[in-house]
Amino acid sequence: MAEQTLITLTDAQLAFGHHALLDKANFSIQAGERIGLIGRNGAGKSSLLRILDGRIQADDGEVARLSSLKAITVEQEPKLDETNSVYDNLVGDFMAQEDWARPARAQAMIEKLNLNAEQLAQGLSGGTRKRIALARAILEEPDLLLLDEPTNHLDFDGILWLENLIKQSKCAYVIITHDRRFLDAVTTRIVELDRGILHSFPGNFSQWQTQKAAWLAAEQLQNERFDKFLAQEEVWIRKGVEARRTRNEGRVKRLEGLRRERAARRERVGNVNFAIASGERSGKLVAELKNISHQFGDKTVIKNYSTTIMRGDRIGLIGPNGAGKTTLLKIILGELTPTQGEVKLGTNLNIAYFDQMREQLDENAPLTDVINPGSEWIEIGDTRKHVMSYLGDFLFSPARAQSPVSSLSGGERARLLLARLFARPANVLVMDEPTNDLDIETLELLEQLLQEFDGTVLLVSHDRSFLDNVITQTIAYEGNAQWHDYVGGYDDWLAQRRPAEQESPKSVTSKVTTQDNVPAATDTTEPTKKQNKSKLSSWEAKELAEIPQKIADLETRQQVLTAQLSDPELYTHGNDKAQTINDELAQIEEALLTLFERWELLESKG
């Protein structure tokens, strides 16, 4: 049975001034599918949502909707009836809709979210408001739900709640989000809006990365054949995607090294004197907290917490909204004196705040003046760069360099602020939810910049992928005003805390020893590796010699199939053909993985 098509865009066009957001774009949405809509800030993603729900009309082309279609949009900053209670906001006018079961469903949702049904919407936190708006939209039982940055303002529990809600829902979704982990968890198709054209890729975000890299490689070969020069914007896109795998490999190795150092240092700094001596002698100490506690009235947010932060640490503070992350951050930086305990700060701390810079932009100033007013050159460490080249590093073309700040989208403003932040000397970077308003490409750029930064990073974020890709240490809220340190990122925190909660003390001790990278464990594994080494047999040597050609053949087929997936006409009559291609791509990826593993094994024996 063919899937039901909810909306079809044919040769849709939309422009603001001379800037085309949609350029003869073709797009269709099938019942029940979950689409992740990605693209650069300012590409027109939110405008596309407004066309889909009918708030604005396309300049040209055709937009065909199912006659009975019920579409609902949840904006980045959802609006609630401030004078109504949580319950009334969720129930709405159910009598007018004759949805007699809605009150019961609303009450069940309130209990699941642990909300106060009688509390007025006015004064609720951003995270709670977002949950209510999302729950209200689900309760409407639409055919199509359009979500614009739904994870903004949500903490980890809220994001996981939303993931489960979407996966259990039967309606179709179009979701704009920068949260890569979220996209991987919920989407069945990725649609990229790139210079007015919509490119569709079956699968989740990670699968899109692989397919897009292969597609761009095939496109590059085609352009070279016809001696075409690529536009600068396209060069940037390709540069980012092609470099992603290499950069990720380098980043992972670097993070692993830093985390090993951090774990080893935690063992060495068992006596606090070592940290103090090192800090006073070399300036490596950033902050030392001894048994601090802090209260606001009768509410205790931090209780008996100690830690030592050294120069070069990349620390993520995680916990639910309202747990006290910002309070702890202020205590670490010496801006707030704890109720109890001792705080020792390092010397020569030059602190740069990302959040404090958001409101300091002159709307009429050109981008070059924002970065370095009065000079065309920027000194970054031992490197001297022209401001135009530096702006190019942050994906601003020379044509945009003299544009006023007022012409930038929210995401572009965030990118400009990052450029200014990294152009100023600092040895401590404090970033409070820096990933909001950033597109995925800029997120990856920020990850790279933080990897290359040789100072200390203090980061508050609910972006799980970002935390995993950047931080070497996690300070996590454990409930009841308790905070604890963990080596590694978000996934490491999950892996380390679960044994403590679920396993026996003996097994916990064993696993923690492994996670803390005690040298003795490493010493016992090395001799085993040496004992396993042996010469290759003749047939193994032959197999090893044949593997590269097999890999090359599979990658060629992968490029051909990926190029087919980029053709919008493939989706005109549903996703069946695309799914067949995607299935073959999945088989190719599995075969490639097997070959690479076999190759590594044989190489290690040779």
XYZ file of C-alpha atoms in Angstrom:
606
model
C 0.000 0.000 0.000
C 1.428 3.378 -1.061
C 2.186 5.937 1.612
C -0.150 8.907 1.883
C 1.405 12.194 0.805
C 0.548 15.071 3.171
C 2.236 18.007 1.398
C 4.029 18.391 -1.927
C 6.086 21.408 -3.020
C 6.751 21.672 -6.747
C 9.188 24.298 -8.089
C 8.564 26.413 -4.983
C 10.224 29.827 -4.901
C 10.646 32.288 -2.056
C 12.967 35.277 -1.852
C 13.626 38.189 0.487
C 15.081 40.975 -1.640
C 17.666 39.435 -3.923
C 18.311 36.510 -1.574
C 16.575 33.312 -2.751
C 15.558 31.081 0.154
C 13.792 28.579 -2.105
C 14.831 28.279 -5.747
C 12.455 25.961 -7.611
C 12.578 23.585 -4.656
C 10.777 20.239 -4.712
C 9.749 18.482 -1.536
C 7.127 16.051 -0.260
C 6.121 14.765 3.183
C 4.717 11.287 3.664
C 2.410 10.264 6.511
C 4.265 9.068 9.580
C 7.796 9.993 8.512
C 10.088 12.058 10.717
C 12.166 14.577 8.775
C 15.160 16.449 10.156
C 15.477 19.800 8.336
C 19.058 21.070 8.417
C 21.007 23.883 6.770
C 23.017 26.972 7.548
C 21.631 29.784 9.649
C 19.758 32.156 7.365
C 19.191 29.469 4.716
C 15.392 29.717 5.115
C 14.467 26.712 7.272
C 11.976 28.599 9.457
C 10.491 30.235 6.352
C 9.935 26.770 4.873
C 7.993 25.776 8.002
C 5.784 28.843 7.529
C 5.022 27.760 3.969
C 4.221 24.235 5.112
C 1.713 25.378 7.759
C 0.267 28.096 5.506
C 1.371 31.168 7.463
C 3.072 32.554 4.350
C 2.713 31.806 0.655
C 5.471 30.856 -1.751
C 6.315 33.508 -4.361
C 5.870 30.961 -7.121
C 5.442 27.242 -7.689
C 2.817 24.886 -6.319
C 2.088 23.801 -2.746
C -0.408 20.934 -2.613
C -1.851 19.808 0.730
C -4.045 16.906 1.737
C -7.525 18.384 2.073
C -8.012 17.127 5.628
C -4.461 17.939 6.740
C -4.072 19.107 10.339
C -0.650 20.730 10.822
C 0.634 22.336 14.050
C 3.824 24.319 14.608
C 5.740 24.668 17.883
C 7.975 27.740 17.680
C 11.375 28.227 19.326
C 9.747 30.523 21.886
C 6.234 29.074 22.273
C 3.336 31.258 23.413
C 1.070 30.178 26.241
C -2.005 31.801 27.723
C -0.303 33.501 30.676
C -3.523 33.880 32.660
C -4.461 30.196 32.391
C -3.218 27.266 34.432
C -0.985 24.498 33.118
C -4.041 22.227 32.901
C -6.120 24.747 30.943
C -3.256 25.396 28.526
C -3.050 21.676 27.801
C -6.777 20.991 27.565
C -7.720 23.990 25.416
C -11.230 24.186 23.975
C -11.833 20.425 23.815
C -15.611 20.883 23.711
C -15.421 22.873 20.477
C -13.339 20.075 18.954
C -15.532 17.382 20.514
C -12.403 15.698 21.798
C -13.961 14.296 24.964
C -10.934 12.178 25.880
C -8.558 15.122 25.878
C -8.921 16.100 29.576
C -7.905 12.591 30.615
C -4.946 12.610 28.220
C -3.925 16.052 29.491
C -4.043 14.906 33.106
C -1.919 11.859 32.260
C 0.619 14.136 30.533
C 0.734 16.450 33.575
C 1.443 13.507 35.869
C 4.114 12.170 33.529
C 5.837 15.568 33.401
C 5.443 16.057 37.162
C 3.794 19.458 36.659
C 1.509 21.440 38.968
C -1.814 21.441 37.108
C -3.082 24.564 38.895
C 0.042 26.700 38.434
C -0.344 29.692 36.145
C 1.744 29.767 32.971
C 3.056 33.200 33.881
C 6.501 32.940 35.465
C 7.250 29.376 34.356
C 10.814 28.600 33.254
C 11.707 28.349 29.575
C 12.145 24.582 29.814
C 8.753 24.041 31.453
C 7.033 26.293 28.909
C 8.620 24.343 26.071
C 7.434 21.039 27.539
C 3.883 22.329 27.898
C 3.831 23.639 24.319
C 5.159 20.344 22.948
C 2.735 18.299 25.037
C -0.174 20.519 23.937
C 0.741 20.007 20.276
C 0.879 16.219 20.715
C -2.502 16.237 22.466
C -4.015 17.926 19.399
C -3.255 14.674 17.506
C -2.172 16.418 14.285
C -1.241 14.723 11.005
C 1.892 16.865 10.784
C 3.883 18.472 13.588
C 6.473 21.140 12.753
C 9.100 21.753 15.449
C 11.532 24.687 15.355
C 14.522 24.014 17.659
C 12.475 21.901 20.106
C 15.429 21.003 22.360
C 16.294 24.632 23.196
C 15.612 25.288 26.908
C 15.199 21.551 27.616
C 17.558 19.760 29.987
C 18.740 16.163 29.418
C 15.611 14.633 30.958
C 13.417 16.902 28.857
C 15.251 15.962 25.663
C 14.942 12.233 26.394
C 11.242 12.713 27.195
C 10.727 14.421 23.836
C 12.642 11.716 21.972
C 10.366 9.032 23.417
C 7.261 11.125 22.763
C 8.144 11.562 19.087
C 9.037 7.906 18.557
C 5.733 6.794 20.096
C 3.674 9.325 18.125
C 1.973 8.365 14.860
C 2.022 11.780 13.175
C 4.598 13.035 10.674
C 7.300 15.478 11.800
C 9.499 18.144 10.280
C 12.100 19.119 12.868
C 14.626 21.964 12.733
C 17.377 21.305 15.259
C 21.140 21.567 15.691
C 21.156 18.670 18.171
C 22.911 15.884 16.260
C 22.232 13.216 18.898
C 18.545 14.139 18.814
C 18.476 13.875 15.004
C 20.076 10.447 15.181
C 17.508 9.297 17.731
C 14.266 10.390 16.048
C 14.609 11.052 12.293
C 13.895 8.729 9.382
C 14.991 11.223 6.717
C 17.315 14.236 6.562
C 16.465 17.134 4.254
C 19.147 19.767 3.740
C 18.272 23.278 2.539
C 21.327 24.488 0.641
C 21.235 27.705 -1.436
C 17.534 27.388 -2.211
C 17.533 23.687 -3.088
C 16.232 20.858 -0.902
C 18.354 17.694 -0.882
C 16.840 14.566 0.653
C 18.751 11.710 2.306
C 16.958 8.699 3.852
C 18.188 7.799 7.322
C 19.370 9.762 10.356
C 22.056 12.424 10.720
C 25.032 10.059 10.973
C 23.919 8.278 7.805
C 23.487 11.651 6.108
C 27.082 12.563 6.962
C 28.390 9.480 5.191
C 26.109 9.887 2.181
C 26.744 13.630 1.852
C 30.513 13.154 1.902
C 30.276 10.566 -0.885
C 27.857 12.746 -2.858
C 30.129 15.779 -2.611
C 33.088 13.701 -3.735
C 31.126 12.542 -6.797
C 29.999 16.113 -7.467
C 33.588 17.322 -7.253
C 34.716 14.785 -9.842
C 31.944 15.902 -12.159
C 32.888 19.561 -11.771
C 36.539 18.811 -12.416
C 35.607 16.941 -15.593
C 33.917 20.033 -16.979
C 36.555 22.421 -15.572
C 33.968 24.295 -13.515
C 35.022 26.467 -10.641
C 32.996 26.068 -7.477
C 31.497 29.062 -5.735
C 33.161 29.978 -2.437
C 30.163 29.000 -0.385
C 30.193 25.529 -1.927
C 33.902 25.215 -1.244
C 33.198 25.937 2.407
C 30.476 23.310 2.584
C 32.645 20.686 0.928
C 35.640 21.628 3.028
C 33.622 21.119 6.186
C 32.078 17.793 5.201
C 35.164 16.240 3.630
C 37.352 17.244 6.550
C 34.847 15.978 9.104
C 36.062 12.393 9.223
C 39.735 13.363 9.397
C 39.034 16.043 11.961
C 36.893 13.698 14.021
C 39.640 11.059 14.060
C 42.209 13.643 15.172
C 39.833 15.120 17.698
C 38.977 11.745 19.192
C 42.644 10.829 19.564
C 43.391 14.210 21.133
C 40.442 13.943 23.514
C 41.439 10.443 24.523
C 44.928 11.693 25.335
C 43.625 14.640 27.317
C 41.184 12.464 29.219
C 43.956 9.989 30.073
C 46.040 12.886 31.368
C 43.053 14.162 33.344
C 42.382 10.742 34.870
C 46.037 10.259 35.757
C 46.242 13.737 37.258
C 43.218 13.037 39.427
C 45.117 10.114 40.903
C 48.307 12.159 41.343
C 46.533 15.131 42.869
C 45.172 12.901 45.584
C 47.121 15.229 47.828
C 46.046 18.806 47.350
C 49.519 20.227 47.992
C 50.698 18.999 44.596
C 48.021 21.043 42.797
C 48.747 24.151 44.841
C 52.484 23.891 44.340
C 52.113 23.344 40.598
C 49.713 26.232 40.296
C 51.811 28.745 42.234
C 54.996 27.718 40.489
C 53.819 27.533 36.899
C 50.475 29.343 36.868
C 48.639 26.130 36.005
C 46.093 26.300 38.825
C 42.807 27.893 37.784
C 40.692 27.218 40.858
C 40.621 24.981 43.913
C 37.368 24.424 45.815
C 37.506 22.888 49.310
C 34.317 21.569 50.899
C 32.140 24.393 49.589
C 28.405 24.676 50.216
C 25.977 27.325 49.077
C 22.427 28.262 49.979
C 19.782 30.660 48.751
C 17.615 31.188 51.793
C 16.536 27.720 52.930
C 17.455 26.080 49.613
C 20.857 24.369 49.435
C 22.164 24.055 45.849
C 25.732 22.896 46.591
C 26.756 20.747 49.540
C 30.309 19.874 50.603
C 31.858 19.888 47.106
C 35.601 19.897 46.372
C 37.521 19.971 43.100
C 40.733 21.242 41.514
C 40.722 22.851 38.056
C 43.976 23.168 36.174
C 44.937 25.150 33.086
C 43.958 23.247 29.945
C 40.986 21.459 31.500
C 37.818 21.438 29.392
C 35.022 21.058 31.898
C 31.335 20.548 31.237
C 28.790 21.344 33.956
C 25.670 19.236 33.527
C 22.455 18.898 35.445
C 18.728 19.678 35.216
C 17.451 23.224 34.844
C 17.585 25.025 38.176
C 20.142 22.665 39.726
C 22.673 25.462 40.285
C 25.112 25.164 37.362
C 25.448 28.929 36.937
C 25.903 29.356 40.679
C 28.727 26.814 40.745
C 30.277 28.492 37.713
C 30.309 31.867 39.482
C 31.921 30.334 42.561
C 34.649 28.703 40.435
C 35.404 32.072 38.824
C 35.443 33.955 42.125
C 32.349 36.033 41.305
C 30.337 34.547 44.160
C 31.490 33.650 47.673
C 30.096 30.302 48.853
C 28.141 30.086 52.093
C 30.738 27.691 53.454
C 34.129 26.364 52.360
C 37.240 27.783 50.746
C 37.971 28.868 47.166
C 41.512 29.477 45.925
C 41.900 31.118 42.492
C 44.936 30.898 40.249
C 46.961 33.866 39.120
C 46.783 35.832 35.859
C 43.326 34.596 34.917
C 42.070 36.345 31.778
C 38.425 35.331 31.459
C 36.258 35.690 28.341
C 32.485 35.176 28.526
C 30.481 34.088 25.524
C 27.091 34.854 27.051
C 28.003 38.384 28.172
C 28.963 39.389 24.641
C 25.596 38.673 23.058
C 24.204 42.129 23.741
C 27.330 44.087 22.820
C 26.920 44.383 19.058
C 26.573 47.693 17.227
C 23.777 47.077 14.723
C 25.227 49.556 12.222
C 28.860 48.417 12.425
C 30.349 46.343 9.587
C 31.571 42.860 10.515
C 35.219 43.893 10.194
C 34.804 46.570 12.873
C 33.148 44.112 15.243
C 36.168 41.832 15.070
C 38.947 44.412 15.359
C 37.953 48.086 15.075
C 40.594 50.382 13.610
C 42.911 47.663 12.331
C 42.975 45.256 9.387
C 45.162 42.745 11.230
C 44.560 40.368 14.136
C 47.232 38.884 16.381
C 46.312 35.386 17.557
C 49.161 33.884 19.536
C 52.165 33.933 17.233
C 50.009 34.242 14.099
C 49.110 37.487 12.326
C 45.983 37.342 10.154
C 44.129 39.802 7.965
C 40.619 40.443 9.263
C 39.070 39.329 5.936
C 40.899 36.004 6.113
C 39.925 35.622 9.752
C 36.244 36.234 8.954
C 36.582 33.618 6.246
C 37.632 31.116 8.907
C 34.212 31.698 10.470
C 32.400 31.151 7.158
C 31.818 34.820 6.274
C 32.660 35.475 2.621
C 34.523 38.685 1.614
C 31.257 40.006 0.164
C 29.670 39.863 3.639
C 32.627 41.380 5.516
C 31.405 44.968 5.091
C 27.742 44.149 5.748
C 26.184 45.671 8.874
C 25.429 43.533 11.901
C 21.720 44.235 11.401
C 21.744 42.074 8.242
C 22.738 38.909 10.130
C 20.451 36.110 11.266
C 20.509 34.938 14.894
C 22.868 32.090 14.079
C 25.171 34.325 12.058
C 25.341 36.739 14.991
C 26.395 33.865 17.241
C 29.080 32.925 14.714
C 30.308 36.536 14.616
C 30.464 36.642 18.410
C 32.543 33.483 18.389
C 34.911 35.106 15.898
C 35.292 38.134 18.175
C 35.664 35.962 21.256
C 38.572 34.000 19.787
C 40.238 37.156 18.429
C 40.832 38.464 21.955
C 43.504 37.188 24.359
C 42.057 34.927 27.047
C 43.188 31.902 28.987
C 39.774 30.938 30.413
C 36.684 30.630 28.200
C 33.300 30.547 29.911
C 30.493 29.410 27.614
C 26.920 29.217 28.892
C 24.745 27.324 26.378
C 26.876 28.410 23.403
C 25.201 25.970 21.004
C 21.823 27.752 20.940
C 21.224 29.408 17.552
C 24.236 27.722 15.956
C 23.847 25.582 12.842
C 25.542 22.192 12.724
C 28.414 23.407 10.573
C 29.222 26.204 13.015
C 28.941 23.775 15.928
C 31.627 21.621 14.362
C 33.770 24.703 13.756
C 33.401 25.647 17.432
C 34.353 22.126 18.470
C 37.545 22.426 16.434
C 38.376 25.853 17.884
C 37.919 24.609 21.436
C 40.127 21.624 20.685
C 42.893 23.952 19.511
C 42.452 26.412 22.410
C 45.306 25.967 24.894
C 43.568 27.542 27.872
C 40.753 26.386 30.151
C 37.136 25.927 29.055
C 34.139 25.987 31.383
C 31.040 24.907 29.501
C 27.345 24.667 30.348
C 25.429 22.812 27.644
C 22.630 20.305 27.069
C 24.019 19.283 23.659
C 25.204 15.726 24.291
C 27.283 15.408 21.107
C 28.961 18.760 21.746
C 29.897 17.736 25.287
C 31.276 14.392 24.092
C 33.342 16.084 21.387
C 34.872 18.821 23.543
C 35.190 18.215 27.261
C 37.745 16.190 29.220
C 35.957 16.356 32.560
C 32.340 16.495 33.716
C 31.018 18.110 36.868
C 27.580 16.553 37.289
C 24.658 17.268 39.600
C 23.763 14.089 41.492
C 20.650 15.288 43.337
C 20.224 16.627 46.877
C 22.764 19.435 46.253
C 25.516 16.866 45.606
C 28.026 17.402 42.754
C 30.623 14.937 41.523
C 33.547 14.892 39.064
C 33.849 12.395 36.205
C 36.573 11.988 33.612
C 35.283 12.362 30.034
C 32.095 13.633 28.423
C 28.360 12.925 28.582
C 28.551 9.266 27.559
C 31.440 8.690 29.964
C 29.347 10.211 32.748
C 26.469 7.853 31.930
C 28.785 4.839 31.850
C 30.485 5.715 35.131
C 27.457 6.671 37.184
C 25.294 3.663 36.258
C 27.553 1.061 37.888
C 27.509 3.116 41.078
C 23.717 3.019 41.069
C 23.059 -0.524 39.857
C 26.002 -2.799 40.596
C 27.493 -4.299 43.709
C 30.374 -2.453 45.421
C 32.863 -5.055 44.217
C 31.906 -4.710 40.551
C 31.812 -0.917 40.846
C 35.366 -0.849 42.153
C 36.532 -3.033 39.299
C 34.895 -0.891 36.622
C 36.017 2.441 38.105
C 39.577 1.186 38.180
C 39.371 0.510 34.447
C 37.765 3.868 33.693
C 40.348 5.804 35.671
C 43.092 4.317 33.491
C 45.283 3.013 36.281
C 48.758 2.285 34.787
C 48.799 -1.256 36.154
C 45.863 -2.207 33.923
C 47.678 -0.890 30.859
C 50.859 -2.738 31.820
C 49.067 -6.092 31.946
C 47.580 -5.790 28.456
C 50.763 -4.856 26.593
C 52.616 -8.201 26.908
C 49.510 -9.982 25.593
C 49.655 -7.924 22.397
C 53.264 -8.898 21.859
C 52.548 -12.576 22.397
C 49.732 -12.529 19.801
C 51.948 -11.203 16.990
C 52.821 -13.716 14.276
C 53.781 -13.883 10.608
C 51.133 -13.858 7.898
C 50.482 -17.090 6.059
C 50.639 -17.028 2.247
C 46.864 -16.979 1.844
C 46.541 -14.188 4.443
C 49.148 -12.134 2.587
C 47.173 -12.608 -0.633
C 43.940 -11.607 1.115
C 45.597 -8.488 2.528
C 46.821 -7.465 -0.932
C 43.301 -7.781 -2.402
C 41.457 -5.793 0.278
C 42.314 -2.250 -1.000
C 40.767 -2.945 -4.420
C 37.658 -4.424 -2.824
C 37.301 -1.280 -0.684
C 37.792 0.961 -3.726
C 35.102 -0.926 -5.684
C 32.611 -0.636 -2.838
C 33.318 3.080 -2.359
C 32.798 3.696 -6.090
C 29.407 1.975 -5.920
C 28.640 3.976 -2.773
C 29.296 7.248 -4.625
C 27.042 6.236 -7.537
C 24.154 5.344 -5.225
C 24.582 8.486 -3.119
C 24.499 10.636 -6.254
C 21.174 8.998 -7.166
C 19.758 9.871 -3.744
C 20.369 13.581 -4.353
C 17.954 13.608 -7.322
C 14.627 15.156 -6.110
C 12.682 13.230 -8.770
C 13.523 10.024 -6.942
C 10.988 10.995 -4.246
C 8.152 12.047 -6.537
C 6.240 8.804 -6.053
C 7.189 8.083 -2.467
C 10.271 6.685 -0.783
C 10.291 3.087 -2.124
C 13.102 3.555 -4.654
C 15.103 5.654 -2.217
C 14.663 3.026 0.477
C 15.979 0.316 -1.854
C 19.061 2.425 -2.546
C 19.454 3.171 1.141
C 19.273 -0.539 1.974
C 22.076 -1.249 -0.505
C 24.100 1.617 0.984
C 23.664 0.101 4.431
C 24.937 -3.243 3.121
C 27.925 -1.485 1.545
C 28.724 0.311 4.816
C 28.586 -2.993 6.675
C 30.818 -4.654 4.072
C 33.294 -1.760 4.257
C 33.400 -1.981 8.032
C 34.112 -5.719 7.832
C 36.883 -5.149 5.280
C 38.502 -2.387 7.335
C 38.434 -4.544 10.456
C 39.940 -7.467 8.553
C 42.564 -5.175 7.053
C 43.579 -3.867 10.487
C 43.796 -7.403 11.862
C 45.990 -8.644 9.028
C 48.173 -5.522 9.149
C 48.753 -6.037 12.869
C 49.957 -9.593 12.221
C 52.231 -8.693 9.304
